[in-house]
Coordinates of C-alpha atoms in Angstrom, one line a residue:
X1 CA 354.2 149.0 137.6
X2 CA 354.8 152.1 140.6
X3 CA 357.6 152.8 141.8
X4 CA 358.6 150.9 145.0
X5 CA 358.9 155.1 146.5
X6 CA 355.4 155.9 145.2
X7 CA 351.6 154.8 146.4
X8 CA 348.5 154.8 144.3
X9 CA 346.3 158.1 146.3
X10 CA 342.6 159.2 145.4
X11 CA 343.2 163.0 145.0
X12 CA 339.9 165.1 145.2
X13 CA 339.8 167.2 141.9
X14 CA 336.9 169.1 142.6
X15 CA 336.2 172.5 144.2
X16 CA 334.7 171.8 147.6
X17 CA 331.8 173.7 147.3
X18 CA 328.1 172.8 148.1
X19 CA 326.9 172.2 144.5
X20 CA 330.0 170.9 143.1
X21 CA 329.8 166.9 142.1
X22 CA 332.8 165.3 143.6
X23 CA 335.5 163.9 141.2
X24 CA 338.7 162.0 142.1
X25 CA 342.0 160.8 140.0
X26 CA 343.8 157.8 141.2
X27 CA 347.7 158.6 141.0
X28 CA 351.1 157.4 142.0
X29 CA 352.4 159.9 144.0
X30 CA 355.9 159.6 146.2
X31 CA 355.8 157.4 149.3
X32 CA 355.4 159.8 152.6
X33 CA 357.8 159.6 154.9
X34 CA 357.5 159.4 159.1
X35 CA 359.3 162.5 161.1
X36 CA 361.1 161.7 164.3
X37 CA 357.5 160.9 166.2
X38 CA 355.5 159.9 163.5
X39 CA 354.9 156.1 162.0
X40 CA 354.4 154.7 158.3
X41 CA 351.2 153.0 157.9
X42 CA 350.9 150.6 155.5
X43 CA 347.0 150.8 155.1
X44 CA 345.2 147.3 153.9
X45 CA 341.6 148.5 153.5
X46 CA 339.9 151.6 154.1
X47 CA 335.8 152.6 153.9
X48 CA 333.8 155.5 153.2
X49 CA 332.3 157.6 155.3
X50 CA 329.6 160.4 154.9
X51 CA 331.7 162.7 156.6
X52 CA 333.7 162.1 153.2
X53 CA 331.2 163.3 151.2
X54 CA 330.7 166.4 153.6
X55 CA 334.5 167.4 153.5
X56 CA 334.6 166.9 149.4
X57 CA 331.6 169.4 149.7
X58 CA 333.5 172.0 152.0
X59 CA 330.8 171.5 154.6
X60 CA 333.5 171.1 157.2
X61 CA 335.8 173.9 156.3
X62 CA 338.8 173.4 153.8
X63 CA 340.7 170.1 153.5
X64 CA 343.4 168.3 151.8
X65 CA 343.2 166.8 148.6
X66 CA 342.9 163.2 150.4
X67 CA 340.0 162.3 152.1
X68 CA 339.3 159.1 153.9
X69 CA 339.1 158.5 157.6
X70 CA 338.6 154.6 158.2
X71 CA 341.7 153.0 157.4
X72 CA 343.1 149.9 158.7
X73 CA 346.7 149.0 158.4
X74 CA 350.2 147.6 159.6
X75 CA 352.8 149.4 160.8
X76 CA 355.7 149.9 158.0
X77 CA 358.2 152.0 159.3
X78 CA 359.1 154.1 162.6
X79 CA 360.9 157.5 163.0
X80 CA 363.5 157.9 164.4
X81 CA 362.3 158.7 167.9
X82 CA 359.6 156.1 168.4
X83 CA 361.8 152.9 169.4
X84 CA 363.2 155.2 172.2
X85 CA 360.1 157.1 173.3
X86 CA 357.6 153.7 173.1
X87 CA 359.5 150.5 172.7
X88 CA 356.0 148.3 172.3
X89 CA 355.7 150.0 169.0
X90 CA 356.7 147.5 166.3
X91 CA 356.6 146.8 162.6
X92 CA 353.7 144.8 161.6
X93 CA 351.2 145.8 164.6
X94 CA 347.7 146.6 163.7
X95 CA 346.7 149.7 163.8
X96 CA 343.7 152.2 163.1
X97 CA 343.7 155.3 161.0
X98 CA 340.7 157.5 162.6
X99 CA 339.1 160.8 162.3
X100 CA 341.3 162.0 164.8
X101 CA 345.2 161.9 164.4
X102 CA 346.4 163.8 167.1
X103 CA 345.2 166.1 169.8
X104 CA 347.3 168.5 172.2
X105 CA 345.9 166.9 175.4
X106 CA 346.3 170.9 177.0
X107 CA 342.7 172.8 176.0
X108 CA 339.9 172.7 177.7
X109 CA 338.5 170.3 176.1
X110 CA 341.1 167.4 176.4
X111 CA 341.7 168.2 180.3
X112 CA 338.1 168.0 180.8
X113 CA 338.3 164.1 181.4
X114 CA 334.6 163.7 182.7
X115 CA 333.2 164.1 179.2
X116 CA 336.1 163.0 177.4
X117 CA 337.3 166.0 175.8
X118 CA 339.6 164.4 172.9
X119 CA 337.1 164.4 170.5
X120 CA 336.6 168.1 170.6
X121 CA 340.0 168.7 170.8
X122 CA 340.6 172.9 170.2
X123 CA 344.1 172.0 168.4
X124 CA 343.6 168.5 167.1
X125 CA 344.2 167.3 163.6
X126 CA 342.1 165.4 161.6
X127 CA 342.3 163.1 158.5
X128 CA 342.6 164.6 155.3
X129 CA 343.1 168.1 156.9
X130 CA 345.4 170.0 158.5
X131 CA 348.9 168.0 158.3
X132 CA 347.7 164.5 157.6
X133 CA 346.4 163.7 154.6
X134 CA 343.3 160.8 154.6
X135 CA 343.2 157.1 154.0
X136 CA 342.0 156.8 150.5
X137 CA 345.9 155.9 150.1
X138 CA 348.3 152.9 150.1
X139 CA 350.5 154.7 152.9
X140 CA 349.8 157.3 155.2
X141 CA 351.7 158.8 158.7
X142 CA 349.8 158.6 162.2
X143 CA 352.0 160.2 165.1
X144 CA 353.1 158.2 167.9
X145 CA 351.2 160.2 170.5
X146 CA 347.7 159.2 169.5
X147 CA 348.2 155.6 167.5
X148 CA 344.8 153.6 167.2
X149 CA 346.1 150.5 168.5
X150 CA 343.9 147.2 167.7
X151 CA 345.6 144.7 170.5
X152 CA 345.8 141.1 169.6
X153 CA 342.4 140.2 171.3
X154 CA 340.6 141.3 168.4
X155 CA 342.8 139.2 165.7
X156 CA 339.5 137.5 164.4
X157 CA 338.0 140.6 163.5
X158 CA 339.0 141.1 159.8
X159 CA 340.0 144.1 158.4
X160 CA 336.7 144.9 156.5
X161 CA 334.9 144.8 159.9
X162 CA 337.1 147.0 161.9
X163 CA 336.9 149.5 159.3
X164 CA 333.2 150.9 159.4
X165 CA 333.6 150.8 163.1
X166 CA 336.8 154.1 163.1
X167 CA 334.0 156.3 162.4
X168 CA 330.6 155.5 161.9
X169 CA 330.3 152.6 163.7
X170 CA 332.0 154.7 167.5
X171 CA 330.1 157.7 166.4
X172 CA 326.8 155.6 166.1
X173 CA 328.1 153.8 169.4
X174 CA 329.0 157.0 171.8
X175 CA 325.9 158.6 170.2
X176 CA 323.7 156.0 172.1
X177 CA 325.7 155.8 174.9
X178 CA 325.2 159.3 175.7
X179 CA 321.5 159.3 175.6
X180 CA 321.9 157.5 178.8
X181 CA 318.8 155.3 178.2
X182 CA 317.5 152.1 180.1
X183 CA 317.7 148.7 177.9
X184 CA 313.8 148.1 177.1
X185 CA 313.4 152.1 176.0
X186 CA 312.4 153.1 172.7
X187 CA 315.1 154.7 170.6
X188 CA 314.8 156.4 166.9
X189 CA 317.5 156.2 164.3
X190 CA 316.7 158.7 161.7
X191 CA 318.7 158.3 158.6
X192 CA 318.7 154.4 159.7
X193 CA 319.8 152.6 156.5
X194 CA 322.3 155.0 155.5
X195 CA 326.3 153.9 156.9
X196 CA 326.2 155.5 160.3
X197 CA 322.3 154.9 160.6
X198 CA 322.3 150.9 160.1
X199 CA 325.4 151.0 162.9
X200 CA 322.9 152.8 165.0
X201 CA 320.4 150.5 164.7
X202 CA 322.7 147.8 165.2
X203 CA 324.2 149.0 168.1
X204 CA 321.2 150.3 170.0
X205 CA 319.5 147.2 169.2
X206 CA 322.5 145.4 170.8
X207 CA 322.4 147.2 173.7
X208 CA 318.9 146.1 174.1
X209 CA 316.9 149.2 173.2
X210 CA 313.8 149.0 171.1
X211 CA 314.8 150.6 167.6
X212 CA 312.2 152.5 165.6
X213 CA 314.2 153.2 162.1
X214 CA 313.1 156.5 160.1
X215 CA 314.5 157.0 157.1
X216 CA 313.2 157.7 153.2
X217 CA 311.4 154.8 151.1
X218 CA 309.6 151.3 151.2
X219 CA 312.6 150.0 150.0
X220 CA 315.0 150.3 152.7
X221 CA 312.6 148.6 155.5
X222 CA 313.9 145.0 155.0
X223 CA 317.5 146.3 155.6
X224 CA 316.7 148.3 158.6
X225 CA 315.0 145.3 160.3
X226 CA 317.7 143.2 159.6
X227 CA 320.3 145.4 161.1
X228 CA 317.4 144.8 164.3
X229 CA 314.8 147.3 163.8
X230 CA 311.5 146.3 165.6
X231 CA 309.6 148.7 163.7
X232 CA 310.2 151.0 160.0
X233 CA 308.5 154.5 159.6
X234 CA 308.6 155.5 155.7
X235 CA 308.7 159.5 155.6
X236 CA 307.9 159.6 152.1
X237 CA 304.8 156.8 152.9
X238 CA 302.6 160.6 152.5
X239 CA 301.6 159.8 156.5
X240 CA 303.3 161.8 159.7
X241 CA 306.3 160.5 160.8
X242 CA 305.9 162.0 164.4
X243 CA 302.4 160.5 164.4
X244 CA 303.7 157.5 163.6
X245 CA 306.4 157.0 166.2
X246 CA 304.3 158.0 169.4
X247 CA 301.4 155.6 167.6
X248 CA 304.3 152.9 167.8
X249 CA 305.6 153.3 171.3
X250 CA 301.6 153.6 172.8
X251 CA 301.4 157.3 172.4
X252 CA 304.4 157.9 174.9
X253 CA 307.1 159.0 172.1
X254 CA 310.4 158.2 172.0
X255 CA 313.1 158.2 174.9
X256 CA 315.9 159.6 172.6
X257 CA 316.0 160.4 168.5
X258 CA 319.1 159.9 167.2
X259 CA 320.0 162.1 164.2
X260 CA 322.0 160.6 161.3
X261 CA 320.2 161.7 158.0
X262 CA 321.3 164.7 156.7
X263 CA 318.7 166.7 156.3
X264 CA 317.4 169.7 158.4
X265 CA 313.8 168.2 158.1
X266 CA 314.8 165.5 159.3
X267 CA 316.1 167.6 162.7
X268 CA 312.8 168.9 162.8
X269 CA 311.0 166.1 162.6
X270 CA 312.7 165.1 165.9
X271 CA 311.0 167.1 167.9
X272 CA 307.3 165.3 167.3
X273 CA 308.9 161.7 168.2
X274 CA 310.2 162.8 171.4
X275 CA 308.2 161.4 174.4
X276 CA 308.8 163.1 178.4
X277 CA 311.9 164.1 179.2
X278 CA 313.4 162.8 175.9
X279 CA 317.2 163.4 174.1
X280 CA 317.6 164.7 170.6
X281 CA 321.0 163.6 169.7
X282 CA 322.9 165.3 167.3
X283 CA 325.5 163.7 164.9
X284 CA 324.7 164.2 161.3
X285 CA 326.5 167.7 160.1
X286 CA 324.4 169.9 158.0
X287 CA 325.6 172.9 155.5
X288 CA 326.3 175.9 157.5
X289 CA 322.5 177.7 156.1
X290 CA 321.0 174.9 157.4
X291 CA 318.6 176.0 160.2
X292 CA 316.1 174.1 162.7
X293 CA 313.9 176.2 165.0
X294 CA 312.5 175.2 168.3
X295 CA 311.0 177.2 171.2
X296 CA 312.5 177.0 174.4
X297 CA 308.8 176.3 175.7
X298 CA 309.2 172.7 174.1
X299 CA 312.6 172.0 176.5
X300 CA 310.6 173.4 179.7
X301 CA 307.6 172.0 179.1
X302 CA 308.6 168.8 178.2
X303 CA 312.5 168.1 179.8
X304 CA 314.2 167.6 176.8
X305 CA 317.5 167.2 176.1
X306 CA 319.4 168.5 172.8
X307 CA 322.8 167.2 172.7
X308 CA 325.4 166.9 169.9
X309 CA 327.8 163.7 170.0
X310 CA 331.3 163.6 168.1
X311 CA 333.0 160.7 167.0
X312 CA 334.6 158.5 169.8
X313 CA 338.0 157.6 171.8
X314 CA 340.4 155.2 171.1
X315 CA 338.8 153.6 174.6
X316 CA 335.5 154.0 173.0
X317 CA 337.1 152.3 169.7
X318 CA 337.5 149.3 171.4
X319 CA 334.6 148.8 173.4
X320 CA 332.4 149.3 170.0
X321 CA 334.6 146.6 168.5
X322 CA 333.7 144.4 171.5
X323 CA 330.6 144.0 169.7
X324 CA 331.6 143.2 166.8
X325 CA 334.1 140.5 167.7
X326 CA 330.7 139.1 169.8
X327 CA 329.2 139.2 166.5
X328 CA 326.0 140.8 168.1
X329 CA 326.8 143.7 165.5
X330 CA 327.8 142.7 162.3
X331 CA 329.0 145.6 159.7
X332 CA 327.3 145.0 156.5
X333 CA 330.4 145.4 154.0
X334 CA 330.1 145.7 150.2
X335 CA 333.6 145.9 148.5
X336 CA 335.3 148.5 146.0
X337 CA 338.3 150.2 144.9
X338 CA 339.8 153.3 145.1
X339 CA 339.1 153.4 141.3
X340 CA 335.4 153.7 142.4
X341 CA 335.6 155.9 145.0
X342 CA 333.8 158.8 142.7
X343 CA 331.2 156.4 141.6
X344 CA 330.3 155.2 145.3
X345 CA 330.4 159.1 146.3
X346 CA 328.1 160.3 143.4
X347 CA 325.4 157.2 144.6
X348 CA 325.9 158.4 148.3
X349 CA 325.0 162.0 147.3
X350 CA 321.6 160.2 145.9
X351 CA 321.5 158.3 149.4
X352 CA 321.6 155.3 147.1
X353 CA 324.0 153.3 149.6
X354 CA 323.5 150.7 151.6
X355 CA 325.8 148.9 153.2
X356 CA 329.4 150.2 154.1
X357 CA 331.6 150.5 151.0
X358 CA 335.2 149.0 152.0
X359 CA 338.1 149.9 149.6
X360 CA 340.9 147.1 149.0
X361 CA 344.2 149.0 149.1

């Protein structure tokens, strides 16, 4: 049996580099412990995220040796500042471990309040880089500054649910929010039964769009339309995607394609869905080679918009999970362990996921 001063951690063994498979080793490794303005986090569940399988890659520049970014926990202990400098921080709230663990709230990107900077943050630290290691742990720190708060009102929302919703689900979320479309529009989810694609679909579906789900083979149809898909375009199916969508929506093309697959292709492949004045929204991250190539005719011609959506707020956090406790999106959970995490990551590499993979801690 551990140590009462030790966790069991995931610890990436693998050089993050674009070929390399990712391997993990489950240890015991000493409890961290809060500074002054810092909290313990006793995490109950966490789940994975592609972004995890982008960081074990080194797609997102070097990071620690453990990843995870959807954790959902208790508080366990406070530094020594916090009862002084917030005194509604207690042991045993909820709380969510994000993408985002702190941010300076000074650049020009935080201050820019209009288009809610934070997530863009020029100083902020992330998950599993810079000084915080990830949630594919029993403990981890969050600082007091910018604690992911999950008030009372969402108490019958387990765990497992809130989880998926840290990362994917408010990326999928603020995605669709920012293509500022009218409930009744078309929308395209490409990459739709992967994690952050089926959120999409959920989501946009939800907020009353019309969802046309793209993604690769026959297979994955049934799960798309039951995240609320009206319609499923197989790109493998040997027939034009783009021809396809604009067939689907009476020749007029989609009002906004929203990118989750991670696949350059499938960026370019945008492009023939989109209908008049259409948005291409970014959020998958491709390897830094990666290219797509457009002419600037196609934007004038045709008033689109190319835009690139990251993550969410904590503000945004909780709207998202409005849903959810409404039950009008339901995250599709499958459970694991952290014992499996290299398993679930090799499968996800294959894009033979579906579902969101929660980890019991």
């Amino acid at each position: 049996m551990a140590s009462t001063d030790t966790h069991k951690v995931a610890i990436l063994t693998s050089p993050q580099e674009p070929n390399a498979k990712p391997t993990f080793s489950v240890q015991n490794l000493p409890r961290p412990v809060p500074g002054p303005n810092e909290l313990l986090i006793r995490l109950s569940v966490t789940s994975l995220c592609g972004s995890d399988l982008g960081m074990a890659l080194g797609h997102m520049g070097p990071v620690g040796n453990i990843l995870g970014h959807e954790g959902v926990g208790k508080i366990a202990a406070l530094g020594s500042n916090v009862a002084s400098l917030d005194p509604t921080v207690e042991i045993g709230q909820r709380v969510g471990v994000a993408w985002l663990r702190d941010i300076c709230g000074v650049c020009p990107f935080c201050v820019d309040i209009a288009n809610e900077g934070e997530t863009r943050c020029a100083e902020a630290l992330h998950s599993g880089k810079e000084a915080y290691p990830g949630t594919f742990a029993e403990y981890t720190i969050v600082p007091l500054r910018y604690l992911a708060r999950i008030p009372p009102a969402f108490d019958g929302v387990p765990d497992e649910e809130v989880a998926p919703i840290l990362c994917g689900g408010v990326t999928a979320y603020k995605a669709i929010k920012g293509c500022r479309l009218t409930p009744g529009q078309w929308l395209v989810v490409s990459g739709a039964a992967g994690g952050v694609g089926a959120l999409a679909v959920a989501f946009a579906h939800a907020m009353g769009y019309r969802v046309i789900a793209v993604d690769a083979g026959a297979t994955k149809e049934a799960y798309c339309k039951s995240q609320g898909a009206e319609h499923y375009v197989d790109v493998t199916s040997g027939e034009d995607a783009g021809k396809q969508v604009r067939e689907l929506t009476g020749g007029k093309g989609a009002k906004a394609v929203v990118i989750t697959a991670t696949a350059a292709a499938a960026y370019q492949k945008a492009f023939d869905m989109l209908g008049p004045f259409g948005t291409l929204m970014c959020i998958s991250i491709l390897p830094e080679e990666a290219k797509v190539i457009f002419h600037p005719l196609w934007m004038i011609d045709n008033g689109w918009t190319v835009k690139g959506s990251s993550v969410g707020t904590r503000a945004d956090i909780l709207e998202a999970l409005e849903f959810v406790k409404r039950r009008v999106v339901i995250p599709k959970v499958k459970w694991g362990t952290l014992e499996e995490v290299e398993g679930l990551m090799d499968k996800m590499s294959k894009g033979q996921l579906e579902s969101k993979y929660v980890l019991k801690l």
